[in-house]
């Protein structure tokens, strides 16, 4: 039975939520392995749009076990809001389990991040201000980390929090001139959310290992994208976790040989939010046009996304680092009616041509894209049901992307809805359960 990782191959926002939702309807287990409330995974069906931050997109399938594993950072308040929102819409949450080893985003993480980003001014990362980086930094520092298991054990929490708060209050006052946080208020807030979340917190490793041993079908839902990976992305303009497929092992406790397939999710163009290099970025009217057509505004922060053409050096790197078995090509409908579409096949940097992503990612700031142009496609393709319904020039685009990533396209997505998902011949072979 397959264990499939779904991974973003760009800078996030590739529509992983949709693919995970489509797969989860045939899966026994759906697992989140990285990130936290910075993510915004959109699932659209029955005229409703659900945006998930921490809860796996598979939660809409009542038979799927949904695990929020060790590699996540969780803001208890935001998670309570997310749980509440789903409950109000009638979504059942009895299959939801949250790792006791996931880390807690504490109030000081968000305060420090906001202060740091303000102080960095022009040099800022452009984070989502959800406390992600400071929380992962505490995980690495260890003594100052709070985990979900601590949150629901008030004796542990009352011992742990005072020295951490003392450290942060000193930093907030001395470095940022901010008001200190009150210990009693912090503990009272923790207590409120601990009560609400306690029923979900437990040993997700055991649940996942049992599922793997029993041969259950499992989908690992990556958040963000390869180019935002802390080690492999465009550092320092990255997130602080491991979105790449290897992160599924780090963040859950499964071994690499328990994973059978990796599906890379690629948007037919590129977008990124926040600062950092983006060699194929469009500007002016061309950018506004694509942004409006693709409704490219952050699902979590509402920020307008930067947009541009596909970037072959990035995609071939992502295909390699994730060992993708196949890819899904998203939002091809958005590119409809562009007379030509472009793919950057190489960068020119200081007079030299690079077809491979330079390991010194800062060189990307100097990269001039070398584009290849392709004939565009026209008309409304959002109702297409099979590859035969798609125009020839889109078929050529799909073939070019397959060449870039050296892997087949398994799914072509022509809109956000579940029924706007076309399985290719390669997809039928790789994911036969989707065609029944
Ligand atoms: P952080 O994850 O909030 O620390 O933000 C670091 C960088 O990652 C910023 O450029 C964010 O805009 C970007 N980022 C974080 N999460 C997402 C996501 O889910 N989609 C797209 N970009 C993201």
CSV table of C-alpha atoms and ligand atoms in Angstrom, one decimal:
chain,number,residue,atom,x,y,z
A,1,UNK,CA,0.0,0.0,0.0
A,2,UNK,CA,1.5,3.4,-0.9
A,3,UNK,CA,2.9,6.0,1.4
A,4,UNK,CA,3.0,9.1,-0.6
A,5,UNK,CA,4.6,12.5,0.2
A,6,UNK,CA,3.0,15.5,-1.4
A,7,UNK,CA,5.6,18.3,-1.6
A,8,UNK,CA,5.7,21.8,-2.9
A,9,UNK,CA,8.4,22.3,-5.6
A,10,UNK,CA,8.5,26.1,-5.6
A,11,UNK,CA,8.1,28.8,-2.8
A,12,UNK,CA,4.8,27.4,-1.5
A,13,UNK,CA,1.2,28.1,-2.5
A,14,UNK,CA,1.3,25.5,-5.2
A,15,UNK,CA,-2.2,24.1,-4.2
A,16,UNK,CA,-0.9,21.2,-2.2
A,17,UNK,CA,-4.2,21.3,-0.1
A,18,UNK,CA,-6.2,20.5,-3.1
A,19,UNK,CA,-4.1,17.5,-4.1
A,20,UNK,CA,-3.9,16.2,-0.5
A,21,UNK,CA,-7.7,16.5,-0.3
A,22,UNK,CA,-8.1,14.6,-3.6
A,23,UNK,CA,-5.7,11.8,-2.5
A,24,UNK,CA,-7.0,11.7,1.1
A,25,UNK,CA,-10.4,10.4,0.0
A,26,UNK,CA,-8.6,7.2,-0.9
A,27,UNK,CA,-6.2,7.2,2.0
A,28,UNK,CA,-6.4,5.8,5.5
A,29,UNK,CA,-4.0,8.3,7.0
A,30,UNK,CA,-3.2,12.0,6.3
A,31,UNK,CA,-0.1,13.4,8.1
A,32,UNK,CA,1.3,16.9,8.5
A,33,UNK,CA,5.0,16.9,9.1
A,34,UNK,CA,6.3,20.5,9.1
A,35,UNK,CA,5.5,24.2,9.5
A,36,UNK,CA,2.5,25.5,11.5
A,37,UNK,CA,0.0,28.4,11.2
A,38,UNK,CA,2.1,30.0,8.5
A,39,UNK,CA,0.6,27.5,6.1
A,40,UNK,CA,-2.8,28.0,4.4
A,41,UNK,CA,-4.0,24.9,2.6
A,42,UNK,CA,-7.1,25.5,0.6
A,43,UNK,CA,-9.7,22.8,0.1
A,44,UNK,CA,-12.7,23.5,-2.2
A,45,UNK,CA,-15.8,21.3,-2.5
A,46,UNK,CA,-19.6,21.6,-2.4
A,47,UNK,CA,-19.4,25.4,-2.9
A,48,UNK,CA,-17.3,25.8,0.3
A,49,UNK,CA,-13.7,26.8,0.7
A,50,UNK,CA,-11.9,25.6,3.8
A,51,UNK,CA,-8.4,27.0,4.6
A,52,UNK,CA,-6.3,24.8,6.8
A,53,UNK,CA,-3.4,26.0,8.8
A,54,UNK,CA,-2.4,23.0,11.0
A,55,UNK,CA,-5.2,20.5,10.6
A,56,UNK,CA,-4.5,18.0,7.8
A,57,UNK,CA,-6.5,18.6,4.6
A,58,UNK,CA,-7.7,15.0,4.9
A,59,UNK,CA,-10.0,15.8,7.8
A,60,UNK,CA,-12.9,16.2,5.3
A,61,UNK,CA,-12.9,12.4,4.7
A,62,UNK,CA,-14.4,11.0,7.9
A,63,UNK,CA,-12.5,7.7,7.5
A,64,UNK,CA,-9.1,9.2,7.3
A,65,UNK,CA,-6.9,9.2,10.4
A,66,UNK,CA,-5.4,12.7,10.6
A,67,UNK,CA,-2.1,13.2,12.4
A,68,UNK,CA,-0.3,16.5,13.3
A,69,UNK,CA,3.2,15.2,13.9
A,70,UNK,CA,6.3,16.0,15.8
A,71,UNK,CA,7.8,18.4,13.3
A,72,UNK,CA,5.1,21.1,13.6
A,73,UNK,CA,5.0,24.3,15.6
A,74,UNK,CA,1.5,25.0,17.0
A,75,UNK,CA,-0.1,28.2,18.3
A,76,UNK,CA,-2.7,26.8,20.7
A,77,UNK,CA,-5.0,29.9,20.3
A,78,UNK,CA,-5.0,29.6,16.4
A,79,UNK,CA,-5.4,25.9,16.5
A,80,UNK,CA,-8.5,26.3,18.8
A,81,UNK,CA,-10.0,28.8,16.3
A,82,UNK,CA,-9.3,26.3,13.5
A,83,UNK,CA,-10.9,23.4,15.3
A,84,UNK,CA,-13.9,25.6,16.2
A,85,UNK,CA,-14.4,26.8,12.7
A,86,UNK,CA,-14.3,23.2,11.3
A,87,UNK,CA,-16.7,22.0,14.1
A,88,UNK,CA,-19.2,24.8,13.3
A,89,UNK,CA,-19.2,23.6,9.6
A,90,UNK,CA,-20.1,20.1,10.7
A,91,UNK,CA,-16.6,18.6,10.1
A,92,UNK,CA,-16.0,15.6,12.5
A,93,UNK,CA,-12.7,15.8,14.4
A,94,UNK,CA,-12.7,12.4,16.2
A,95,UNK,CA,-9.9,11.2,13.9
A,96,UNK,CA,-7.6,14.1,14.7
A,97,UNK,CA,-4.4,13.5,16.8
A,98,UNK,CA,-1.7,15.9,17.7
A,99,UNK,CA,1.8,15.0,18.7
A,100,UNK,CA,2.8,15.6,22.3
A,101,UNK,CA,6.3,16.4,20.8
A,102,UNK,CA,5.2,19.2,18.5
A,103,UNK,CA,6.4,22.6,19.7
A,104,UNK,CA,4.2,25.3,21.1
A,105,UNK,CA,4.3,28.9,19.7
A,106,UNK,CA,4.3,31.0,22.9
A,107,UNK,CA,3.2,34.6,23.0
A,108,UNK,CA,6.8,35.8,23.2
A,109,UNK,CA,7.6,34.2,19.9
A,110,UNK,CA,5.3,36.4,18.0
A,111,UNK,CA,6.3,39.5,20.0
A,112,UNK,CA,10.0,38.9,19.3
A,113,UNK,CA,9.5,38.1,15.6
A,114,UNK,CA,7.5,41.3,15.1
A,115,UNK,CA,10.2,43.3,16.9
A,116,UNK,CA,13.0,41.7,14.9
A,117,UNK,CA,11.3,42.2,11.5
A,118,UNK,CA,10.6,45.8,12.4
A,119,UNK,CA,14.3,46.3,13.4
A,120,UNK,CA,15.6,44.6,10.3
A,121,UNK,CA,13.5,47.1,8.2
A,122,UNK,CA,14.8,46.8,4.6
A,123,UNK,CA,16.7,43.6,5.4
A,124,UNK,CA,13.6,41.8,6.8
A,125,UNK,CA,12.7,38.2,5.9
A,126,UNK,CA,9.0,39.1,5.3
A,127,UNK,CA,7.7,36.4,7.5
A,128,UNK,CA,4.1,35.6,8.2
A,129,UNK,CA,4.6,37.0,11.8
A,130,UNK,CA,3.1,33.8,13.2
A,131,UNK,CA,6.1,33.1,15.5
A,132,UNK,CA,7.4,30.3,13.4
A,133,UNK,CA,11.1,31.1,13.3
A,134,UNK,CA,11.5,32.0,17.1
A,135,UNK,CA,9.6,28.8,18.0
A,136,UNK,CA,11.9,26.6,15.9
A,137,UNK,CA,14.9,28.5,17.3
A,138,UNK,CA,13.8,27.6,20.8
A,139,UNK,CA,13.4,24.0,19.7
A,140,UNK,CA,17.1,24.1,18.6
A,141,UNK,CA,18.1,25.9,21.9
A,142,UNK,CA,16.2,23.2,23.8
A,143,UNK,CA,16.0,24.5,27.4
A,144,UNK,CA,13.6,27.3,26.3
A,145,UNK,CA,11.3,25.0,24.3
A,146,UNK,CA,7.7,24.2,25.3
A,147,UNK,CA,6.1,21.1,23.7
A,148,UNK,CA,2.4,20.2,23.4
A,149,UNK,CA,2.9,17.5,26.1
A,150,UNK,CA,4.1,20.2,28.5
A,151,UNK,CA,1.1,22.4,27.6
A,152,UNK,CA,-1.3,19.9,29.0
A,153,UNK,CA,0.7,19.1,32.1
A,154,UNK,CA,0.2,22.2,34.2
A,155,UNK,CA,2.8,21.1,36.8
A,156,UNK,CA,5.5,20.9,34.1
A,157,UNK,CA,4.3,24.2,32.6
A,158,UNK,CA,4.5,26.1,35.9
A,159,UNK,CA,8.1,24.9,36.4
A,160,UNK,CA,9.2,25.5,32.8
A,161,UNK,CA,7.7,28.8,31.9
A,162,UNK,CA,9.1,31.2,34.6
A,163,UNK,CA,12.8,31.0,33.6
A,164,UNK,CA,11.9,31.2,29.9
A,165,UNK,CA,9.7,34.2,30.4
A,166,UNK,CA,12.4,35.9,32.5
A,167,UNK,CA,14.8,35.4,29.6
A,168,UNK,CA,12.3,36.8,27.0
A,169,UNK,CA,11.2,39.7,29.2
A,170,UNK,CA,14.8,40.7,29.6
A,171,UNK,CA,15.3,40.5,25.8
A,172,UNK,CA,12.0,42.4,25.1
A,173,UNK,CA,12.9,45.2,27.5
A,174,UNK,CA,16.7,45.6,26.8
A,175,UNK,CA,16.8,44.9,23.0
A,176,UNK,CA,13.4,46.0,21.8
A,177,UNK,CA,12.2,48.4,24.6
A,178,UNK,CA,8.9,46.4,24.8
A,179,UNK,CA,6.6,45.8,27.7
A,180,UNK,CA,7.2,42.6,29.7
A,181,UNK,CA,4.7,39.8,29.6
A,182,UNK,CA,2.9,38.8,32.9
A,183,UNK,CA,3.6,35.3,34.1
A,184,UNK,CA,0.1,34.7,35.5
A,185,UNK,CA,-1.6,35.9,32.3
A,186,UNK,CA,0.6,33.7,30.2
A,187,UNK,CA,-0.2,30.6,32.4
A,188,UNK,CA,-3.9,31.4,32.5
A,189,UNK,CA,-4.0,31.6,28.7
A,190,UNK,CA,-2.1,28.3,28.4
A,191,UNK,CA,-4.5,26.7,30.8
A,192,UNK,CA,-7.5,27.7,28.8
A,193,UNK,CA,-6.2,26.3,25.5
A,194,UNK,CA,-4.7,23.2,27.2
A,195,UNK,CA,-8.2,22.2,28.4
A,196,UNK,CA,-9.5,22.5,24.8
A,197,UNK,CA,-6.7,20.7,23.1
A,198,UNK,CA,-5.9,18.0,25.6
A,199,UNK,CA,-8.3,15.4,24.1
A,200,UNK,CA,-6.3,15.5,20.8
A,201,UNK,CA,-2.8,15.3,22.2
A,202,UNK,CA,-0.9,12.0,22.3
A,203,UNK,CA,1.6,9.7,20.7
A,204,UNK,CA,1.3,10.2,16.9
A,205,UNK,CA,4.5,8.2,16.3
A,206,UNK,CA,2.8,5.0,17.6
A,207,UNK,CA,-0.4,5.6,15.6
A,208,UNK,CA,1.7,6.2,12.4
A,209,UNK,CA,4.0,3.2,13.0
A,210,UNK,CA,0.9,1.0,13.6
A,211,UNK,CA,-0.6,2.3,10.4
A,212,UNK,CA,2.6,1.7,8.4
A,213,UNK,CA,2.9,-1.8,9.8
A,214,UNK,CA,-0.7,-2.6,8.9
A,215,UNK,CA,0.0,-1.4,5.3
A,216,UNK,CA,-2.4,1.5,5.5
A,217,UNK,CA,-2.4,4.0,2.7
A,218,UNK,CA,-0.8,7.2,4.0
A,219,UNK,CA,-0.3,10.7,2.5
A,220,UNK,CA,2.2,13.0,4.0
A,221,UNK,CA,1.1,16.6,3.5
A,222,UNK,CA,4.1,19.0,3.2
A,223,UNK,CA,3.5,22.7,3.8
A,224,UNK,CA,5.4,25.6,2.2
A,225,UNK,CA,7.7,24.6,-0.6
A,226,UNK,CA,11.2,23.3,-1.5
A,227,UNK,CA,12.7,26.8,-2.0
A,228,UNK,CA,11.5,27.7,1.5
A,229,UNK,CA,13.3,24.8,3.1
A,230,UNK,CA,15.7,25.9,5.9
A,231,UNK,CA,18.7,24.0,4.5
A,232,UNK,CA,17.8,23.6,0.8
A,233,UNK,CA,15.9,26.8,0.0
A,234,UNK,CA,17.0,30.4,-0.7
A,235,UNK,CA,18.5,31.0,2.7
A,236,UNK,CA,18.1,33.3,4.6
A,237,UNK,CA,14.8,34.0,2.9
A,238,UNK,CA,13.2,30.7,3.9
A,239,UNK,CA,10.9,29.4,6.6
A,240,UNK,CA,12.4,27.6,9.6
A,241,UNK,CA,11.3,24.0,8.9
A,242,UNK,CA,11.8,21.2,6.4
A,243,UNK,CA,9.1,21.2,3.7
A,244,UNK,CA,11.2,18.8,1.4
A,245,UNK,CA,10.2,15.1,1.2
A,246,UNK,CA,13.0,14.2,3.7
A,247,UNK,CA,11.2,16.4,6.2
A,248,UNK,CA,8.4,13.8,6.2
A,249,UNK,CA,10.9,11.4,8.0
A,250,UNK,CA,12.3,14.1,10.3
A,251,UNK,CA,8.9,15.4,11.3
A,252,UNK,CA,7.0,12.1,11.9
A,253,UNK,CA,9.4,9.3,12.8
A,254,UNK,CA,8.9,7.1,9.7
A,255,UNK,CA,12.0,5.9,8.0
A,256,UNK,CA,12.8,6.7,4.3
A,257,UNK,CA,12.1,3.2,3.1
A,258,UNK,CA,8.6,3.4,4.4
A,259,UNK,CA,7.9,6.0,1.8
A,260,UNK,CA,7.0,4.7,-1.7
A,261,UNK,CA,6.2,7.8,-3.8
A,262,UNK,CA,6.8,11.5,-3.8
A,263,UNK,CA,4.5,13.7,-5.7
A,264,UNK,CA,5.8,17.2,-6.4
A,265,UNK,CA,3.2,19.9,-6.7
A,266,UNK,CA,4.1,22.6,-9.3
A,267,UNK,CA,2.0,25.7,-10.2
A,268,UNK,CA,2.1,26.4,-13.9
A,269,UNK,CA,3.8,29.7,-13.1
A,270,UNK,CA,5.7,30.8,-9.9
A,271,UNK,CA,4.7,32.9,-6.9
A,272,UNK,CA,6.4,33.8,-3.7
A,273,UNK,CA,5.4,35.9,-0.7
A,274,UNK,CA,7.9,37.8,1.4
A,275,UNK,CA,11.4,39.0,0.6
A,276,UNK,CA,14.2,37.1,-1.2
A,277,UNK,CA,15.4,36.3,-4.7
A,278,UNK,CA,12.9,35.5,-7.5
A,279,UNK,CA,14.7,35.4,-10.8
A,280,UNK,CA,11.6,35.0,-13.0
A,281,UNK,CA,9.5,37.7,-11.3
A,282,UNK,CA,7.2,39.8,-13.3
A,283,UNK,CA,6.6,43.5,-12.6
A,284,UNK,CA,4.1,46.2,-13.5
A,285,UNK,CA,1.0,45.4,-15.5
A,286,UNK,CA,2.2,41.9,-16.4
A,287,UNK,CA,2.4,41.0,-12.7
A,288,UNK,CA,-0.9,42.6,-11.8
A,289,UNK,CA,-2.6,40.8,-14.6
A,290,UNK,CA,-1.3,37.4,-13.6
A,291,UNK,CA,-1.9,38.1,-9.8
A,292,UNK,CA,-5.5,39.0,-10.4
A,293,UNK,CA,-6.2,36.1,-12.8
A,294,UNK,CA,-4.7,33.7,-10.3
A,295,UNK,CA,-6.1,35.4,-7.2
A,296,UNK,CA,-2.6,35.4,-5.8
A,297,UNK,CA,-3.2,36.7,-2.3
A,298,UNK,CA,-1.9,34.9,0.8
A,299,UNK,CA,-4.4,32.5,2.3
A,300,UNK,CA,-3.0,33.1,5.8
A,301,UNK,CA,-1.9,36.8,5.6
A,302,UNK,CA,-3.8,38.2,2.7
A,303,UNK,CA,-0.6,39.7,1.3
A,304,UNK,CA,-0.3,40.1,-2.5
A,305,UNK,CA,2.0,37.4,-3.8
A,306,UNK,CA,4.9,38.2,-6.2
A,307,UNK,CA,4.4,36.3,-9.4
A,308,UNK,CA,6.5,35.2,-12.4
A,309,UNK,CA,7.2,32.5,-15.0
A,310,UNK,CA,8.3,28.9,-14.3
A,311,UNK,CA,11.9,28.5,-13.3
A,312,UNK,CA,13.6,25.4,-14.7
A,313,UNK,CA,16.8,25.4,-12.6
A,314,UNK,CA,14.6,25.6,-9.4
A,315,UNK,CA,12.3,22.9,-10.6
A,316,UNK,CA,15.0,20.5,-11.6
A,317,UNK,CA,16.7,21.0,-8.3
A,318,UNK,CA,13.4,20.4,-6.5
A,319,UNK,CA,12.8,17.2,-8.5
A,320,UNK,CA,16.2,16.0,-7.4
A,321,UNK,CA,16.2,17.0,-3.8
A,322,UNK,CA,12.7,15.4,-3.3
A,323,UNK,CA,13.3,12.4,-5.5
A,324,UNK,CA,9.9,13.0,-7.1
A,325,UNK,CA,8.2,10.1,-8.7
A,326,UNK,CA,5.7,12.3,-10.6
A,327,UNK,CA,4.4,15.8,-10.5
A,328,UNK,CA,1.0,17.5,-10.6
A,329,UNK,CA,0.7,20.7,-12.6
A,330,UNK,CA,-1.6,23.2,-11.0
A,331,UNK,CA,-3.5,26.3,-12.2
A,332,UNK,CA,-3.0,25.8,-15.9
A,333,UNK,CA,-6.4,27.5,-16.4
A,334,UNK,CA,-4.9,30.7,-15.0
A,335,UNK,CA,-2.4,30.9,-17.9
A,336,UNK,CA,-5.2,30.6,-20.5
A,337,UNK,CA,-5.4,33.5,-22.9
A,338,UNK,CA,-1.7,34.5,-22.5
A,339,UNK,CA,-0.5,34.7,-26.1
A,340,UNK,CA,2.9,33.3,-25.1
A,341,UNK,CA,4.1,31.6,-21.9
A,342,UNK,CA,7.7,31.5,-20.8
A,343,UNK,CA,10.0,29.1,-18.9
A,344,UNK,CA,13.4,30.3,-17.6
A,345,UNK,CA,15.8,27.6,-18.8
A,346,UNK,CA,19.0,29.2,-17.3
A,347,UNK,CA,20.3,32.1,-15.4
A,348,UNK,CA,23.0,34.6,-16.6
A,349,UNK,CA,25.0,35.6,-13.6
A,350,UNK,CA,28.1,37.8,-13.9
A,351,UNK,CA,28.3,36.9,-17.6
A,352,UNK,CA,28.2,33.1,-17.0
A,353,UNK,CA,25.2,30.9,-17.8
A,354,UNK,CA,23.9,28.6,-15.1
A,355,UNK,CA,21.4,25.8,-15.9
A,356,UNK,CA,21.8,24.4,-12.3
A,357,UNK,CA,20.7,26.3,-9.2
A,358,UNK,CA,23.9,27.7,-7.7
A,359,UNK,CA,24.6,26.4,-4.2
A,360,UNK,CA,25.4,30.0,-3.2
A,361,UNK,CA,21.8,31.0,-3.3
A,362,UNK,CA,22.7,34.7,-2.9
A,363,UNK,CA,23.8,34.6,-6.5
A,364,UNK,CA,20.2,34.4,-7.5
A,365,UNK,CA,19.9,38.1,-6.6
A,366,UNK,CA,22.1,38.8,-9.6
A,367,UNK,CA,20.4,36.2,-11.9
A,368,UNK,CA,19.0,37.4,-15.2
A,369,UNK,CA,16.6,34.8,-16.5
A,370,UNK,CA,17.2,33.3,-20.0
A,371,UNK,CA,13.7,32.5,-21.1
A,372,UNK,CA,12.3,30.2,-23.7
A,373,UNK,CA,8.9,31.2,-25.1
A,374,UNK,CA,6.0,28.9,-25.9
A,375,UNK,CA,2.7,29.3,-27.7
A,376,UNK,CA,0.0,30.0,-25.2
A,377,UNK,CA,-3.5,28.4,-25.0
A,378,UNK,CA,-6.9,30.1,-25.1
A,379,UNK,CA,-10.4,29.7,-23.9
A,380,UNK,CA,-12.0,28.4,-20.7
A,381,UNK,CA,-10.5,25.0,-19.8
A,382,UNK,CA,-11.9,24.9,-16.3
A,383,UNK,CA,-14.5,22.3,-17.4
A,384,UNK,CA,-12.0,20.0,-19.1
A,385,UNK,CA,-12.4,16.4,-18.0
A,386,UNK,CA,-9.6,14.6,-19.7
A,387,UNK,CA,-6.3,15.4,-21.4
A,388,UNK,CA,-8.1,15.1,-24.8
A,389,UNK,CA,-10.1,18.2,-23.8
A,390,UNK,CA,-6.9,20.3,-23.5
A,391,UNK,CA,-5.4,22.3,-26.3
A,392,UNK,CA,-2.3,21.1,-28.1
A,393,UNK,CA,-0.1,24.0,-26.9
A,394,UNK,CA,-0.9,23.0,-23.3
A,395,UNK,CA,0.1,19.5,-24.1
A,396,UNK,CA,3.5,20.8,-25.3
A,397,UNK,CA,3.8,22.9,-22.1
A,398,UNK,CA,3.1,19.7,-20.0
A,399,UNK,CA,5.8,17.8,-22.1
A,400,UNK,CA,8.3,20.6,-21.5
A,401,UNK,CA,7.7,20.6,-17.8
A,402,UNK,CA,8.2,16.8,-17.8
A,403,UNK,CA,11.5,17.2,-19.5
A,404,UNK,CA,12.6,19.9,-17.0
A,405,UNK,CA,11.8,17.7,-13.9
A,406,UNK,CA,12.7,14.3,-15.6
A,407,UNK,CA,9.4,12.9,-14.2
A,408,UNK,CA,5.9,12.4,-15.6
A,409,UNK,CA,3.0,14.7,-15.0
A,410,UNK,CA,0.4,12.6,-13.2
A,411,UNK,CA,-2.3,15.2,-12.7
A,412,UNK,CA,-3.2,18.4,-14.5
A,413,UNK,CA,-5.4,20.7,-12.4
A,414,UNK,CA,-7.7,23.1,-14.2
A,415,UNK,CA,-9.3,24.8,-11.2
A,416,UNK,CA,-9.5,24.7,-7.4
A,417,UNK,CA,-12.4,22.2,-7.2
A,418,UNK,CA,-12.0,18.4,-6.6
A,419,UNK,CA,-13.7,17.7,-10.0
A,420,UNK,CA,-11.3,19.9,-11.8
A,421,UNK,CA,-8.5,17.3,-11.6
A,422,UNK,CA,-7.4,15.5,-14.7
A,423,UNK,CA,-5.5,12.2,-14.4
A,424,UNK,CA,-2.9,11.7,-17.2
A,425,UNK,CA,-2.0,8.2,-18.4
A,426,UNK,CA,1.1,8.3,-16.1
A,427,UNK,CA,-1.2,9.3,-13.3
A,428,UNK,CA,-3.6,6.4,-13.9
A,429,UNK,CA,-0.6,4.0,-13.6
A,430,UNK,CA,0.8,5.7,-10.5
A,431,UNK,CA,-2.4,6.4,-8.7
A,432,UNK,CA,-4.8,3.8,-10.1
A,433,UNK,CA,-7.2,4.2,-7.1
A,434,UNK,CA,-8.0,7.8,-8.3
A,435,UNK,CA,-9.4,6.6,-11.6
A,436,UNK,CA,-12.1,4.3,-10.1
B,1,LIG,P1,7.7,32.2,8.2
B,1,LIG,O1,7.5,30.8,7.8
B,1,LIG,O2,6.5,32.9,8.8
B,1,LIG,O3,8.9,32.3,9.1
B,1,LIG,O4,8.1,33.1,6.9
B,1,LIG,C1,9.3,32.8,6.2
B,1,LIG,C2,9.1,33.0,4.7
B,1,LIG,O5,8.3,31.9,4.2
B,1,LIG,C3,8.4,34.2,4.3
B,1,LIG,O6,8.8,34.6,3.0
B,1,LIG,C4,6.9,33.8,4.2
B,1,LIG,O7,6.2,34.5,3.3
B,1,LIG,C5,7.2,32.4,3.6
B,1,LIG,N1,6.1,31.4,3.9
B,1,LIG,C6,5.8,30.8,5.1
B,1,LIG,N2,4.8,30.0,5.0
B,1,LIG,C7,4.4,30.1,3.7
B,1,LIG,C8,3.3,29.4,3.0
B,1,LIG,O8,2.6,28.6,3.5
B,1,LIG,N3,3.2,29.8,1.7
B,1,LIG,C9,4.0,30.6,1.1
B,1,LIG,N4,5.0,31.3,1.7
B,1,LIG,C10,5.2,31.0,3.0
